[in-house]
XYZ file of N, CA and C in Angstrom:
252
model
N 0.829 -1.181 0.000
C 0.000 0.000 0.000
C 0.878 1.252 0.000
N 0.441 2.509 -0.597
C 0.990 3.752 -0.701
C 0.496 4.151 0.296
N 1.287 4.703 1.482
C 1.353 5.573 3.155
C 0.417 6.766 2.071
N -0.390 7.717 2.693
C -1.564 9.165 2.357
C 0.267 9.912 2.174
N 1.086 10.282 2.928
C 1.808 11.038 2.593
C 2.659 10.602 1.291
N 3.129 9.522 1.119
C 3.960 8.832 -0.224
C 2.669 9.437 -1.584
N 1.703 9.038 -1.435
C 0.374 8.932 -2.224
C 0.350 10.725 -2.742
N 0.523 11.346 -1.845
C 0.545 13.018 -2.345
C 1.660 13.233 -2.578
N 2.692 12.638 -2.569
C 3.810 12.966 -3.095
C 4.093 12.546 -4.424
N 3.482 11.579 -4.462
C 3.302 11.164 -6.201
C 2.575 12.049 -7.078
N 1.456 12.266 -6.139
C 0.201 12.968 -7.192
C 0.990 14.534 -7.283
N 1.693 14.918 -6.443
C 2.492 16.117 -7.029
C 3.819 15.803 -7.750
N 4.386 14.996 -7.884
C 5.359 14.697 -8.926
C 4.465 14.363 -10.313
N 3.628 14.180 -10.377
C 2.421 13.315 -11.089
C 2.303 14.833 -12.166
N 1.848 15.977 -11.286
C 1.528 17.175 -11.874
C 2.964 18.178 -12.149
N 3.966 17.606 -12.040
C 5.077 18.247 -12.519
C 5.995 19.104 -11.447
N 5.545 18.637 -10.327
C 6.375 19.893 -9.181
C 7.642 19.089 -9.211
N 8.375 19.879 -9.632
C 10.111 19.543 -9.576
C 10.732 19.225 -7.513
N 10.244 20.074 -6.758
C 10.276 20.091 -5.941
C 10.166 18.879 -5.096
N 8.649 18.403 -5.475
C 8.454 17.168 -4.825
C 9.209 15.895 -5.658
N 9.866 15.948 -6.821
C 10.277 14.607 -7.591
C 11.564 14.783 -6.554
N 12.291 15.611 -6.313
C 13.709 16.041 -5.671
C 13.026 15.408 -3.916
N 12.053 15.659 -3.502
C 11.853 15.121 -2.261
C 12.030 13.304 -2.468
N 11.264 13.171 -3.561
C 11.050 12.028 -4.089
C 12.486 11.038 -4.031
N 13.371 11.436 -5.310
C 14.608 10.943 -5.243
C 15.477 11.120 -4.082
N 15.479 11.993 -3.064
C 16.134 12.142 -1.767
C 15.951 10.915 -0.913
N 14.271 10.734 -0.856
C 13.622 9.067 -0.048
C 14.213 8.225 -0.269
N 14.611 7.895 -1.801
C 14.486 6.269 -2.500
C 15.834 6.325 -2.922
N 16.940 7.359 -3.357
C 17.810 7.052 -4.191
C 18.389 6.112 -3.629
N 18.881 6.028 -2.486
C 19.843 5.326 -1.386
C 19.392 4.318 -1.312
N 18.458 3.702 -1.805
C 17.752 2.159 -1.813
C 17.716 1.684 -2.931
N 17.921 2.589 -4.008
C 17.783 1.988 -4.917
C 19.648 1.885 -5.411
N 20.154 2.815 -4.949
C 21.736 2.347 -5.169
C 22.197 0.898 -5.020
N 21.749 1.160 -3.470
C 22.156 -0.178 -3.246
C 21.472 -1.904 -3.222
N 20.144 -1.526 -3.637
C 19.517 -2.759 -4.485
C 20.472 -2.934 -6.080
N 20.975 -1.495 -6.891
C 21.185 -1.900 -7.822
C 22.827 -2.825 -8.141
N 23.325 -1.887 -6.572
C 24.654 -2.386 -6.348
C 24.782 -3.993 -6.179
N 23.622 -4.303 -5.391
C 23.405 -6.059 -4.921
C 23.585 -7.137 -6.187
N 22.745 -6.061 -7.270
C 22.521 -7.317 -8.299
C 23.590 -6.981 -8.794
N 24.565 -5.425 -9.702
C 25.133 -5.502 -10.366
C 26.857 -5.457 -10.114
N 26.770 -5.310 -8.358
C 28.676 -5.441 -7.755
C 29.380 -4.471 -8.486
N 28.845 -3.883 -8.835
C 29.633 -2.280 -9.553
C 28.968 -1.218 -9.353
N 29.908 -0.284 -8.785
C 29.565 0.866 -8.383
C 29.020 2.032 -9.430
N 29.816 1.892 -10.971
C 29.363 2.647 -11.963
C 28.044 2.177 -11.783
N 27.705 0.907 -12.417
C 26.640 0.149 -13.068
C 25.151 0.518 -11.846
N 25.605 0.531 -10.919
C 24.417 0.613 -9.624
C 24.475 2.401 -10.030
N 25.469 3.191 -10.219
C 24.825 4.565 -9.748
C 24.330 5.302 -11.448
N 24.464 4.484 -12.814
C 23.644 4.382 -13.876
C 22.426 3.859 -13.577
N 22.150 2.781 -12.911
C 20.733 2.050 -13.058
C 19.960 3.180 -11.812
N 20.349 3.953 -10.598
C 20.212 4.754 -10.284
C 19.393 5.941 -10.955
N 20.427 6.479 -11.424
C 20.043 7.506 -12.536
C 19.001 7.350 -13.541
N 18.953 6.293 -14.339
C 17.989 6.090 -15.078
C 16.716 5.863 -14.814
N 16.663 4.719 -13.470
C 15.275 5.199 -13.347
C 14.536 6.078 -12.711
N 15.572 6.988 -12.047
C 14.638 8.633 -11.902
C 14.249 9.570 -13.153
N 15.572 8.763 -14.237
C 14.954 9.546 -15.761
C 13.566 8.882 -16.160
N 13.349 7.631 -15.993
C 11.961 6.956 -16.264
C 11.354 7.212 -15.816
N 10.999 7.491 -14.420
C 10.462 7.740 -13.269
C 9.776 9.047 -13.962
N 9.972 10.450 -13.851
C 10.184 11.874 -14.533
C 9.614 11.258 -16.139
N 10.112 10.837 -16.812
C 9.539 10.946 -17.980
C 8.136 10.303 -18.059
N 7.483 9.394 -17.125
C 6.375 8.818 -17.105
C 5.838 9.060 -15.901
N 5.661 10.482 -15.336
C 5.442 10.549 -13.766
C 3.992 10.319 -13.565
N 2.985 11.077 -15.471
C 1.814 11.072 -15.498
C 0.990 9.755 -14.752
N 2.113 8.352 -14.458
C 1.640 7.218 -14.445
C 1.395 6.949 -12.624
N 2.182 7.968 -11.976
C 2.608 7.686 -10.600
C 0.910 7.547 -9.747
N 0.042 8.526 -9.826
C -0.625 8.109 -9.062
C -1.420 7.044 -9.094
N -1.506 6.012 -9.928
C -2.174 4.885 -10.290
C -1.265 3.845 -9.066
N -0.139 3.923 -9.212
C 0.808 3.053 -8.185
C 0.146 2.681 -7.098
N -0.400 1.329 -6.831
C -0.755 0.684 -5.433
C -0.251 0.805 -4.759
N 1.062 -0.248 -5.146
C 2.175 -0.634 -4.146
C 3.744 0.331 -4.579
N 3.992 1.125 -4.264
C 5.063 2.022 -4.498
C 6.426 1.132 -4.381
N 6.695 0.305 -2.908
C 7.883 -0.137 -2.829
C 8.136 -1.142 -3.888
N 6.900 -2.022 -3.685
C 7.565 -3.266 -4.910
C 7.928 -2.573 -6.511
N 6.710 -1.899 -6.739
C 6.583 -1.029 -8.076
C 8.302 -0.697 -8.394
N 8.607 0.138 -7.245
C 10.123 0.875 -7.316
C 11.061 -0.204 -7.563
N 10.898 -1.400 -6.438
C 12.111 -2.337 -6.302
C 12.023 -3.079 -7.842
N 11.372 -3.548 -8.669
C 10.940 -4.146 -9.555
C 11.558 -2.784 -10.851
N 11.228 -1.909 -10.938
C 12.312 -1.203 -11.823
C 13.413 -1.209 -11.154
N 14.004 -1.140 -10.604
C 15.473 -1.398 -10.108
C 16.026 -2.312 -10.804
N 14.985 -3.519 -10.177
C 15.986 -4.788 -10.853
C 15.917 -4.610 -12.574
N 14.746 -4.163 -12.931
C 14.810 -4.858 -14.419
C 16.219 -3.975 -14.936
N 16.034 -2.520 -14.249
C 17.426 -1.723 -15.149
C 18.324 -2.115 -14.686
N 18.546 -2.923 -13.727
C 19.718 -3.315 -13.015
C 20.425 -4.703 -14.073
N 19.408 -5.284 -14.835
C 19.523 -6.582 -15.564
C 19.513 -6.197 -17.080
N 18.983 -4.919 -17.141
C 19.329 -4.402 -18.954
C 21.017 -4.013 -19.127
């Protein structure tokens, strides 16, 4: 489940507030480093798969408030860019 505060934080990344995507990536980057670090044992490769999917993330934000489950949603792009 999406926490009411995670849930408005989407729906304003959702509508384009730069502000809240930057709150956004502040929460998660650090989890997602090091999920990407787990699968890929390289530090480049984890802080690319990093990066990219906050570029995915941002380029398809229109999609965020539909998100049920936020953590798996997140952990699940991790891995797949972690495995491209």
């Amino acid at each position: 489940m999406v926490s009411a505060g995670e849930k408005i934080l989407l729906e304003q990344v959702a509508k384009g507030n730069e502000f809240a995507f930057r709150r956004l990536y502040d929460k998660h980057h650090q989890r997602a480093y090091a999920f990407a670090f787990f699968l890929t044992r390289s530090d480049l490769l984890a802080e690319e798969v990093t990066q990219e999917i906050f570029i995915k993330i941002w380029m398809h934000r229109e999609d965020l408030p539909g998100i049920l489950n936020f953590e798996a949603w997140f952990k699940s792009l991790v891995r797949n860019q972690s495995y491209k």
